[in-house]
Amino acid sequence: MGKTILVETSARHVHVSEADLAILFGEGYTLTNKKDLSQPGQFACVEKITVVGPKGETKMSILGPTRGKTQVEVSLTDARSLGIKALIRESGDIEGTAGCKLVGPAGEVELSCGVIAAKRHIHMTSADAKEFGVQDKDVVSVKVDTADRSLTFGDVICRVSDSYALAMHIDTDEANAAAIAGPCQGEIIK
Amino acid sequence: MGKTILVETSARHVHVSEADLAILFGEGYTLTNKKDLSQPGQFACVEKITVVGPKGETKMSILGPTRGKTQVEVSLTDARSLGIKALIRESGDIEGTAGCKLVGPAGEVELSCGVIAAKRHIHMTSADAKEFGVQDKDVVSVKVDTADRSLTFGDVICRVSDSYALAMHIDTDEANAAAIAGPCQGEIIK
């Protein structure tokens, strides 16, 4: 086996724009870093908001820093509980996706779009990409060996930037389908 | 591609013993067939019960007919909501698994074990097995091609009996990890 990749599970979360943060938490509010994430500069926040769909609502953590557009990332199981049809999209590609209501302590935001199930992907630096023999936007498969539910994930997008750290991101449904519990390594299969 | 297999998604459900059915719904009660399932003789019931765990509770359908032992089948996402650690087991293999409380209209049952996440499996006849070149209890991989989340499921158990109909069964987490919506075919990869 060659070089392996840390496989990390992203639970449901929200990225907020500056403008929506001001509505949800009040003018001039800034996010509070609770814990740094594997990707440099990204962090889980103390702040939580409620995501409201036609069938249900769920409290979700905000991930910082703020972004250009507000985006809600859920698993397809979460989407079903909320009553929202989440399309599978790369982060940031939210045009034409479903919307929802966000409720914060200071106000509410009605999103016309932004609810997605994240397309599984690998963050890697250009040095990593060279080592794996892949390029930005390449689609690969990643094999994960577990005791009871080994899986090979197809349709995994490579995202190459020197501002990244090497890690594959999957959602909770995908982690459960592989019975991943805790730190786990995957192997690229082209 | 050779012969393919229908991949069916099992949502959370409960199988009940005669004794537990009598406690939950009353002495002499019989299950009501709502819909026949793909496996001959198996059916979804009109009856629902509430499964109670340390962290939450969920209403689940009963699948009939009654069985020797009561068993609750959940996804790992469901198990987390209930606060139960569900082991991944083949149906019927419940020794040492977690328990829960079941609440029906006539009474309650405290299970000492029986909550599992079903190990993915293929039901097949001996003729199917011959055609696939596999035997009962063989472990295979099954590839499912979808638009956004193609997957190859490893650790799939072949279960061979002439009382079965050819179908692979996965849970809702596994279906969501492959973005399976509606009827879907898989291909055995040995």
Short mmCIF file of C-alpha atoms in Angstrom, two decimals:
data_model
loop_
_atom_site.label_atom_id
_atom_site.label_comp_id
_atom_site.label_asym_id
_atom_site.label_seq_id
_atom_site.Cartn_x
_atom_site.Cartn_y
_atom_site.Cartn_z
CA MET A 1 0.00 0.00 0.00
CA GLY A 2 1.27 3.48 -0.88
CA LYS A 3 0.67 6.73 0.93
CA THR A 4 -2.67 6.80 2.74
CA ILE A 5 -5.08 9.64 3.52
CA LEU A 6 -6.72 10.60 6.79
CA VAL A 7 -10.50 10.19 6.38
CA GLU A 8 -12.44 12.71 8.46
CA THR A 9 -16.18 12.79 9.09
CA SER A 10 -18.00 16.11 8.87
CA ALA A 11 -21.21 16.23 10.87
CA ARG A 12 -23.96 18.64 9.74
CA HIS A 13 -22.87 22.26 9.99
CA VAL A 14 -23.40 25.76 8.65
CA HIS A 15 -21.06 28.31 7.03
CA VAL A 16 -22.37 31.86 7.36
CA SER A 17 -21.76 35.07 5.45
CA GLU A 18 -20.86 38.28 7.33
CA ALA A 19 -24.28 39.75 6.49
CA ASP A 20 -26.21 36.69 7.74
CA LEU A 21 -24.04 36.50 10.88
CA ALA A 22 -25.02 40.10 11.69
CA ILE A 23 -28.72 39.22 11.33
CA LEU A 24 -28.49 35.95 13.29
CA PHE A 25 -26.27 37.16 16.15
CA GLY A 26 -26.42 40.96 15.95
CA GLU A 27 -24.47 43.75 14.25
CA GLY A 28 -20.70 43.54 14.77
CA TYR A 29 -20.78 40.00 16.16
CA THR A 30 -17.68 37.84 15.61
CA LEU A 31 -17.49 34.02 15.70
CA THR A 32 -15.80 32.29 18.63
CA ASN A 33 -13.21 29.60 17.83
CA LYS A 34 -14.02 26.46 19.81
CA LYS A 35 -11.60 24.12 18.04
CA ASP A 36 -9.26 24.30 15.05
CA LEU A 37 -10.07 21.90 12.21
CA SER A 38 -7.60 20.00 10.04
CA GLN A 39 -7.80 22.54 7.21
CA PRO A 40 -5.58 25.55 8.05
CA GLY A 41 -7.61 28.56 9.23
CA GLN A 42 -10.89 26.63 9.56
CA PHE A 43 -12.47 26.20 12.98
CA ALA A 44 -15.58 24.88 14.73
CA CYS A 45 -17.40 27.68 16.54
CA VAL A 46 -19.07 27.90 19.92
CA GLU A 47 -22.08 29.41 18.14
CA LYS A 48 -25.00 27.24 17.06
CA ILE A 49 -28.10 28.07 15.07
CA THR A 50 -31.31 26.25 14.30
CA VAL A 51 -31.89 25.06 10.74
CA VAL A 52 -35.61 24.83 9.99
CA GLY A 53 -37.11 22.78 7.17
CA PRO A 54 -40.71 21.90 6.24
CA LYS A 55 -40.66 18.70 8.32
CA GLY A 56 -38.31 19.41 11.21
CA GLU A 57 -35.55 21.49 12.69
CA THR A 58 -32.04 20.75 13.91
CA LYS A 59 -29.48 22.73 15.89
CA MET A 60 -26.18 22.92 14.03
CA SER A 61 -22.72 24.27 14.74
CA ILE A 62 -21.27 27.08 12.67
CA LEU A 63 -17.85 26.54 11.10
CA GLY A 64 -15.69 29.64 10.78
CA PRO A 65 -14.40 31.89 9.42
CA THR A 66 -17.32 33.60 7.64
CA ARG A 67 -17.61 32.95 3.90
CA GLY A 68 -18.97 34.78 0.89
CA LYS A 69 -22.22 32.79 0.90
CA THR A 70 -24.14 31.04 3.66
CA GLN A 71 -24.27 27.27 3.16
CA VAL A 72 -25.83 24.43 5.16
CA GLU A 73 -24.12 21.03 4.88
CA VAL A 74 -26.21 18.02 5.89
CA SER A 75 -26.24 14.28 5.39
CA LEU A 76 -29.07 12.88 3.29
CA THR A 77 -30.46 11.39 6.54
CA ASP A 78 -30.50 14.91 8.06
CA ALA A 79 -32.12 16.28 4.90
CA ARG A 80 -34.92 13.75 5.15
CA SER A 81 -35.62 14.69 8.80
CA LEU A 82 -35.73 18.35 7.82
CA GLY A 83 -37.94 17.61 4.81
CA ILE A 84 -35.43 19.18 2.43
CA LYS A 85 -34.18 17.64 -0.81
CA ALA A 86 -30.42 18.27 -0.55
CA LEU A 87 -28.49 18.01 -3.79
CA ILE A 88 -24.99 16.54 -3.72
CA ARG A 89 -22.69 19.43 -4.50
CA GLU A 90 -19.16 20.67 -4.00
CA SER A 91 -18.82 23.31 -1.30
CA GLY A 92 -19.69 26.76 -2.66
CA ASP A 93 -21.67 25.42 -5.64
CA ILE A 94 -25.10 26.22 -4.28
CA GLU A 95 -26.98 27.71 -7.24
CA GLY A 96 -30.29 25.93 -7.72
CA THR A 97 -30.11 24.07 -4.39
CA ALA A 98 -32.86 24.05 -1.78
CA GLY A 99 -33.23 26.77 0.83
CA CYS A 100 -34.29 26.75 4.48
CA LYS A 101 -34.79 29.06 7.45
CA LEU A 102 -31.96 29.79 9.91
CA VAL A 103 -32.80 30.96 13.42
CA GLY A 104 -30.21 32.66 15.63
CA PRO A 105 -30.46 34.43 18.97
CA ALA A 106 -30.82 37.87 17.33
CA GLY A 107 -32.79 37.12 14.18
CA GLU A 108 -33.81 34.86 11.35
CA VAL A 109 -32.59 34.41 7.79
CA GLU A 110 -34.65 32.86 4.99
CA LEU A 111 -32.18 31.22 2.57
CA SER A 112 -33.42 30.85 -1.00
CA CYS A 113 -30.70 28.25 -1.62
CA GLY A 114 -27.66 26.78 0.13
CA VAL A 115 -28.60 23.39 1.58
CA ILE A 116 -26.30 20.70 0.19
CA ALA A 117 -24.97 17.24 0.93
CA ALA A 118 -21.25 17.70 0.35
CA LYS A 119 -19.72 15.77 -2.52
CA ARG A 120 -16.97 13.66 -1.00
CA HIS A 121 -13.55 15.11 -1.63
CA ILE A 122 -9.89 15.08 -0.73
CA HIS A 123 -8.05 18.24 0.26
CA MET A 124 -4.42 18.02 -0.78
CA THR A 125 -1.40 20.20 -1.44
CA SER A 126 0.31 20.30 -4.83
CA ALA A 127 3.08 18.13 -3.36
CA ASP A 128 0.51 15.53 -2.27
CA ALA A 129 -1.15 15.68 -5.70
CA LYS A 130 2.19 15.03 -7.39
CA GLU A 131 2.86 12.09 -5.12
CA PHE A 132 -0.58 10.59 -5.86
CA GLY A 133 -0.29 11.38 -9.57
CA VAL A 134 -3.52 13.39 -9.62
CA GLN A 135 -4.58 16.94 -10.47
CA ASP A 136 -7.14 19.39 -9.14
CA LYS A 137 -10.72 18.22 -9.97
CA ASP A 138 -9.61 14.65 -10.77
CA VAL A 139 -12.12 12.02 -9.67
CA VAL A 140 -10.71 9.02 -7.82
CA SER A 141 -11.89 6.13 -5.67
CA VAL A 142 -10.80 5.68 -2.08
CA LYS A 143 -10.77 2.33 -0.30
CA VAL A 144 -11.38 2.21 3.43
CA ASP A 145 -10.85 -1.05 5.32
CA THR A 146 -12.90 -1.54 8.45
CA ALA A 147 -13.86 -4.62 10.47
CA ASP A 148 -17.44 -5.03 9.26
CA ARG A 149 -18.15 -2.57 6.47
CA SER A 150 -15.16 -2.04 4.19
CA LEU A 151 -16.02 0.32 1.35
CA THR A 152 -14.59 1.83 -1.77
CA PHE A 153 -15.92 5.33 -2.24
CA GLY A 154 -16.21 6.29 -5.91
CA ASP A 155 -16.79 9.83 -7.22
CA VAL A 156 -14.25 11.41 -4.86
CA ILE A 157 -13.08 14.84 -6.08
CA CYS A 158 -9.45 15.85 -5.60
CA ARG A 159 -9.13 19.49 -4.51
CA VAL A 160 -5.58 20.76 -4.75
CA SER A 161 -4.33 23.92 -3.04
CA ASP A 162 -1.23 24.70 -1.02
CA SER A 163 -3.53 26.23 1.60
CA TYR A 164 -4.95 22.75 2.31
CA ALA A 165 -3.81 19.88 4.52
CA LEU A 166 -4.17 16.31 3.28
CA ALA A 167 -7.54 14.91 4.40
CA MET A 168 -10.58 13.28 2.84
CA HIS A 169 -13.96 14.57 4.00
CA ILE A 170 -17.10 12.45 4.12
CA ASP A 171 -20.44 12.98 5.88
CA THR A 172 -21.97 10.96 8.70
CA ASP A 173 -24.01 8.69 6.39
CA GLU A 174 -20.86 7.84 4.48
CA ALA A 175 -18.89 7.25 7.70
CA ASN A 176 -21.66 5.00 9.04
CA ALA A 177 -21.84 3.05 5.77
CA ALA A 178 -18.18 2.17 6.34
CA ALA A 179 -18.63 1.82 10.14
CA ILE A 180 -15.83 4.32 10.61
CA ALA A 181 -15.41 5.19 14.27
CA GLY A 182 -12.52 7.48 15.03
CA PRO A 183 -9.37 8.10 13.01
CA CYS A 184 -9.24 6.13 9.78
CA GLN A 185 -7.00 5.96 6.71
CA GLY A 186 -8.02 5.53 3.09
CA GLU A 187 -6.11 4.51 0.00
CA ILE A 188 -6.55 6.12 -3.42
CA ILE A 189 -7.53 3.73 -6.20
CA LYS A 190 -7.54 5.43 -9.57
CA MET B 1 -21.52 -6.62 -16.98
CA GLY B 2 -23.03 -9.96 -15.94
CA LYS B 3 -26.20 -10.60 -13.98
CA THR B 4 -27.05 -7.74 -11.61
CA ILE B 5 -28.81 -7.68 -8.27
CA LEU B 6 -31.67 -5.50 -7.06
CA VAL B 7 -30.40 -3.37 -4.16
CA GLU B 8 -33.12 -2.65 -1.61
CA THR B 9 -32.96 -0.25 1.32
CA SER B 10 -34.30 -1.38 4.69
CA ALA B 11 -35.37 1.47 6.93
CA ARG B 12 -35.32 0.92 10.71
CA HIS B 13 -37.76 -1.77 11.81
CA VAL B 14 -38.52 -4.35 14.46
CA HIS B 15 -39.11 -8.10 14.32
CA VAL B 16 -41.11 -9.37 17.29
CA SER B 17 -41.50 -12.74 18.98
CA GLU B 18 -44.99 -14.15 19.67
CA ALA B 19 -44.48 -13.58 23.41
CA ASP B 20 -43.41 -9.95 23.00
CA LEU B 21 -46.23 -9.29 20.52
CA ALA B 22 -48.72 -10.49 23.16
CA ILE B 23 -47.24 -8.08 25.72
CA LEU B 24 -47.02 -5.12 23.32
CA PHE B 25 -50.42 -5.51 21.63
CA GLY B 26 -52.37 -7.86 23.92
CA GLU B 27 -52.92 -11.59 24.25
CA GLY B 28 -53.94 -13.29 21.00
CA TYR B 29 -53.06 -10.31 18.81
CA THR B 30 -52.00 -11.03 15.22
CA LEU B 31 -49.96 -8.77 12.91
CA THR B 32 -51.68 -7.03 10.00
CA ASN B 33 -50.00 -7.29 6.58
CA LYS B 34 -49.67 -3.82 5.07
CA LYS B 35 -47.39 -4.73 2.18
CA ASP B 36 -45.54 -7.82 0.99
CA LEU B 37 -41.74 -7.48 0.87
CA SER B 38 -39.40 -8.93 -1.75
CA GLN B 39 -38.53 -11.95 0.40
CA PRO B 40 -41.31 -14.56 0.14
CA GLY B 41 -43.58 -14.58 3.21
CA GLN B 42 -42.12 -11.40 4.70
CA PHE B 43 -44.33 -8.33 5.06
CA ALA B 44 -44.40 -4.81 6.47
CA CYS B 45 -47.08 -4.49 9.13
CA VAL B 46 -49.61 -1.80 9.90
CA GLU B 47 -48.46 -2.02 13.54
CA LYS B 48 -45.82 0.34 14.89
CA ILE B 49 -44.10 0.46 18.25
CA THR B 50 -41.84 2.96 19.97
CA VAL B 51 -38.20 2.02 20.50
CA VAL B 52 -36.77 3.83 23.51
CA GLY B 53 -33.05 4.35 24.14
CA PRO B 54 -31.12 6.38 26.72
CA LYS B 55 -31.01 9.47 24.48
CA GLY B 56 -34.18 9.33 22.42
CA GLU B 57 -37.06 7.34 21.05
CA THR B 58 -38.30 6.50 17.56
CA LYS B 59 -41.49 4.97 16.21
CA MET B 60 -40.72 1.95 14.03
CA SER B 61 -42.72 -0.42 11.86
CA ILE B 62 -42.90 -4.09 12.67
CA LEU B 63 -41.99 -6.57 9.94
CA GLY B 64 -43.86 -9.86 10.01
CA PRO B 65 -44.28 -12.71 10.50
CA THR B 66 -43.26 -13.11 14.16
CA ARG B 67 -39.84 -14.63 14.79
CA GLY B 68 -38.18 -16.67 17.50
CA LYS B 69 -36.47 -13.63 19.01
CA THR B 70 -37.34 -9.93 19.01
CA GLN B 71 -34.79 -7.84 17.10
CA VAL B 72 -34.51 -4.11 16.38
CA GLU B 73 -32.70 -3.16 13.15
CA VAL B 74 -31.44 0.42 12.95
CA SER B 75 -28.93 2.43 10.97
CA LEU B 76 -25.90 3.70 12.90
CA THR B 77 -27.41 7.20 12.53
CA ASP B 78 -30.61 5.94 14.23
CA ALA B 79 -28.53 4.23 16.93
CA ARG B 80 -26.77 7.50 17.73
CA SER B 81 -30.10 9.36 18.08
CA LEU B 82 -31.35 6.63 20.43
CA GLY B 83 -28.09 6.65 22.39
CA ILE B 84 -27.54 2.96 21.72
CA LYS B 85 -24.31 1.38 20.49
CA ALA B 86 -25.58 -0.96 17.77
CA LEU B 87 -23.20 -3.71 16.72
CA ILE B 88 -23.09 -4.74 13.07
CA ARG B 89 -24.52 -8.24 13.00
CA GLU B 90 -26.30 -10.68 10.74
CA SER B 91 -30.01 -10.98 11.41
CA GLY B 92 -30.70 -13.35 14.32
CA ASP B 93 -27.17 -13.09 15.75
CA ILE B 94 -28.07 -10.88 18.70
CA GLU B 95 -26.15 -12.39 21.63
CA GLY B 96 -24.14 -9.70 23.39
CA THR B 97 -25.81 -6.82 21.53
CA ALA B 98 -27.38 -3.80 23.22
CA GLY B 99 -30.93 -3.80 24.51
CA CYS B 100 -33.66 -1.15 24.63
CA LYS B 101 -37.24 -0.63 25.71
CA LEU B 102 -40.18 -1.29 23.37
CA VAL B 103 -43.49 0.43 23.98
CA GLY B 104 -46.71 -0.83 22.40
CA PRO B 105 -50.36 0.09 22.92
CA ALA B 106 -50.91 -2.72 25.46
CA GLY B 107 -47.58 -2.93 27.27
CA GLU B 108 -43.83 -2.54 27.39
CA VAL B 109 -40.95 -4.94 26.86
CA GLU B 110 -37.44 -4.40 28.21
CA LEU B 111 -35.04 -6.13 25.80
CA SER B 112 -31.71 -7.20 27.30
CA CYS B 113 -30.28 -7.49 23.77
CA GLY B 114 -31.43 -7.34 20.17
CA VAL B 115 -30.52 -3.92 18.74
CA ILE B 116 -28.33 -4.36 15.66
CA ALA B 117 -27.24 -2.58 12.51
CA ALA B 118 -27.74 -5.28 9.90
CA LYS B 119 -24.63 -6.55 8.16
CA ARG B 120 -25.20 -5.97 4.46
CA HIS B 121 -26.15 -9.12 2.65
CA ILE B 122 -27.57 -10.68 -0.49
CA HIS B 123 -30.48 -13.07 -0.41
CA MET B 124 -30.21 -15.57 -3.24
CA THR B 125 -31.48 -18.96 -4.33
CA SER B 126 -29.12 -21.88 -4.96
CA ALA B 127 -29.61 -21.30 -8.69
CA ASP B 128 -28.54 -17.65 -8.30
CA ALA B 129 -25.54 -18.72 -6.20
CA LYS B 130 -24.46 -21.16 -8.90
CA GLU B 131 -24.75 -18.46 -11.54
CA PHE B 132 -22.67 -16.03 -9.45
CA GLY B 133 -20.17 -18.75 -8.50
CA VAL B 134 -20.64 -18.17 -4.77
CA GLN B 135 -21.76 -20.21 -1.77
CA ASP B 136 -23.74 -19.53 1.39
CA LYS B 137 -21.73 -17.28 3.78
CA ASP B 138 -19.29 -16.17 1.06
CA VAL B 139 -18.21 -12.55 1.39
CA VAL B 140 -18.27 -10.48 -1.80
CA SER B 141 -18.15 -6.86 -2.89
CA VAL B 142 -20.99 -5.18 -4.74
CA LYS B 143 -20.55 -2.16 -6.99
CA VAL B 144 -23.36 0.34 -7.32
CA ASP B 145 -23.15 3.07 -9.95
CA THR B 146 -25.02 6.28 -9.21
CA ALA B 147 -24.71 9.82 -10.57
CA ASP B 148 -22.84 11.40 -7.66
CA ARG B 149 -21.84 8.75 -5.16
CA SER B 150 -20.88 5.47 -6.81
CA LEU B 151 -19.75 2.95 -4.23
CA THR B 152 -18.35 -0.53 -3.92
CA PHE B 153 -19.70 -2.18 -0.78
CA GLY B 154 -17.24 -4.64 0.72
CA ASP B 155 -18.08 -7.21 3.42
CA VAL B 156 -21.33 -8.28 1.80
CA ILE B 157 -22.50 -11.71 3.02
CA CYS B 158 -24.15 -14.10 0.57
CA ARG B 159 -27.12 -15.89 2.12
CA VAL B 160 -28.33 -18.79 0.03
CA SER B 161 -31.72 -20.47 0.43
CA ASP B 162 -34.37 -21.57 -2.03
CA SER B 163 -36.90 -19.75 0.14
CA TYR B 164 -35.24 -16.42 -0.78
CA ALA B 165 -35.64 -14.08 -3.75
CA LEU B 166 -32.56 -12.39 -5.22
CA ALA B 167 -32.02 -9.02 -3.51
CA MET B 168 -29.27 -7.17 -1.67
CA HIS B 169 -30.29 -5.42 1.55
CA ILE B 170 -28.61 -2.29 2.87
CA ASP B 171 -29.67 0.22 5.50
CA THR B 172 -30.52 3.90 5.03
CA ASP B 173 -27.00 5.15 5.85
CA GLU B 174 -25.58 2.82 3.23
CA ALA B 175 -28.22 3.87 0.67
CA ASN B 176 -27.50 7.56 1.37
CA ALA B 177 -23.75 7.02 1.09
CA ALA B 178 -24.41 5.82 -2.45
CA ALA B 179 -27.18 8.40 -3.06
CA ILE B 180 -29.50 5.56 -4.00
CA ALA B 181 -33.01 6.84 -4.58
CA GLY B 182 -35.47 4.24 -5.78
CA PRO B 183 -34.77 0.97 -7.57
CA CYS B 184 -31.08 0.29 -8.13
CA GLN B 185 -28.95 -2.57 -9.42
CA GLY B 186 -25.59 -3.75 -8.08
CA GLU B 187 -22.88 -5.93 -9.58
CA ILE B 188 -20.97 -8.59 -7.64
CA ILE B 189 -17.20 -8.13 -7.62
CA LYS B 190 -15.43 -11.04 -6.00
#
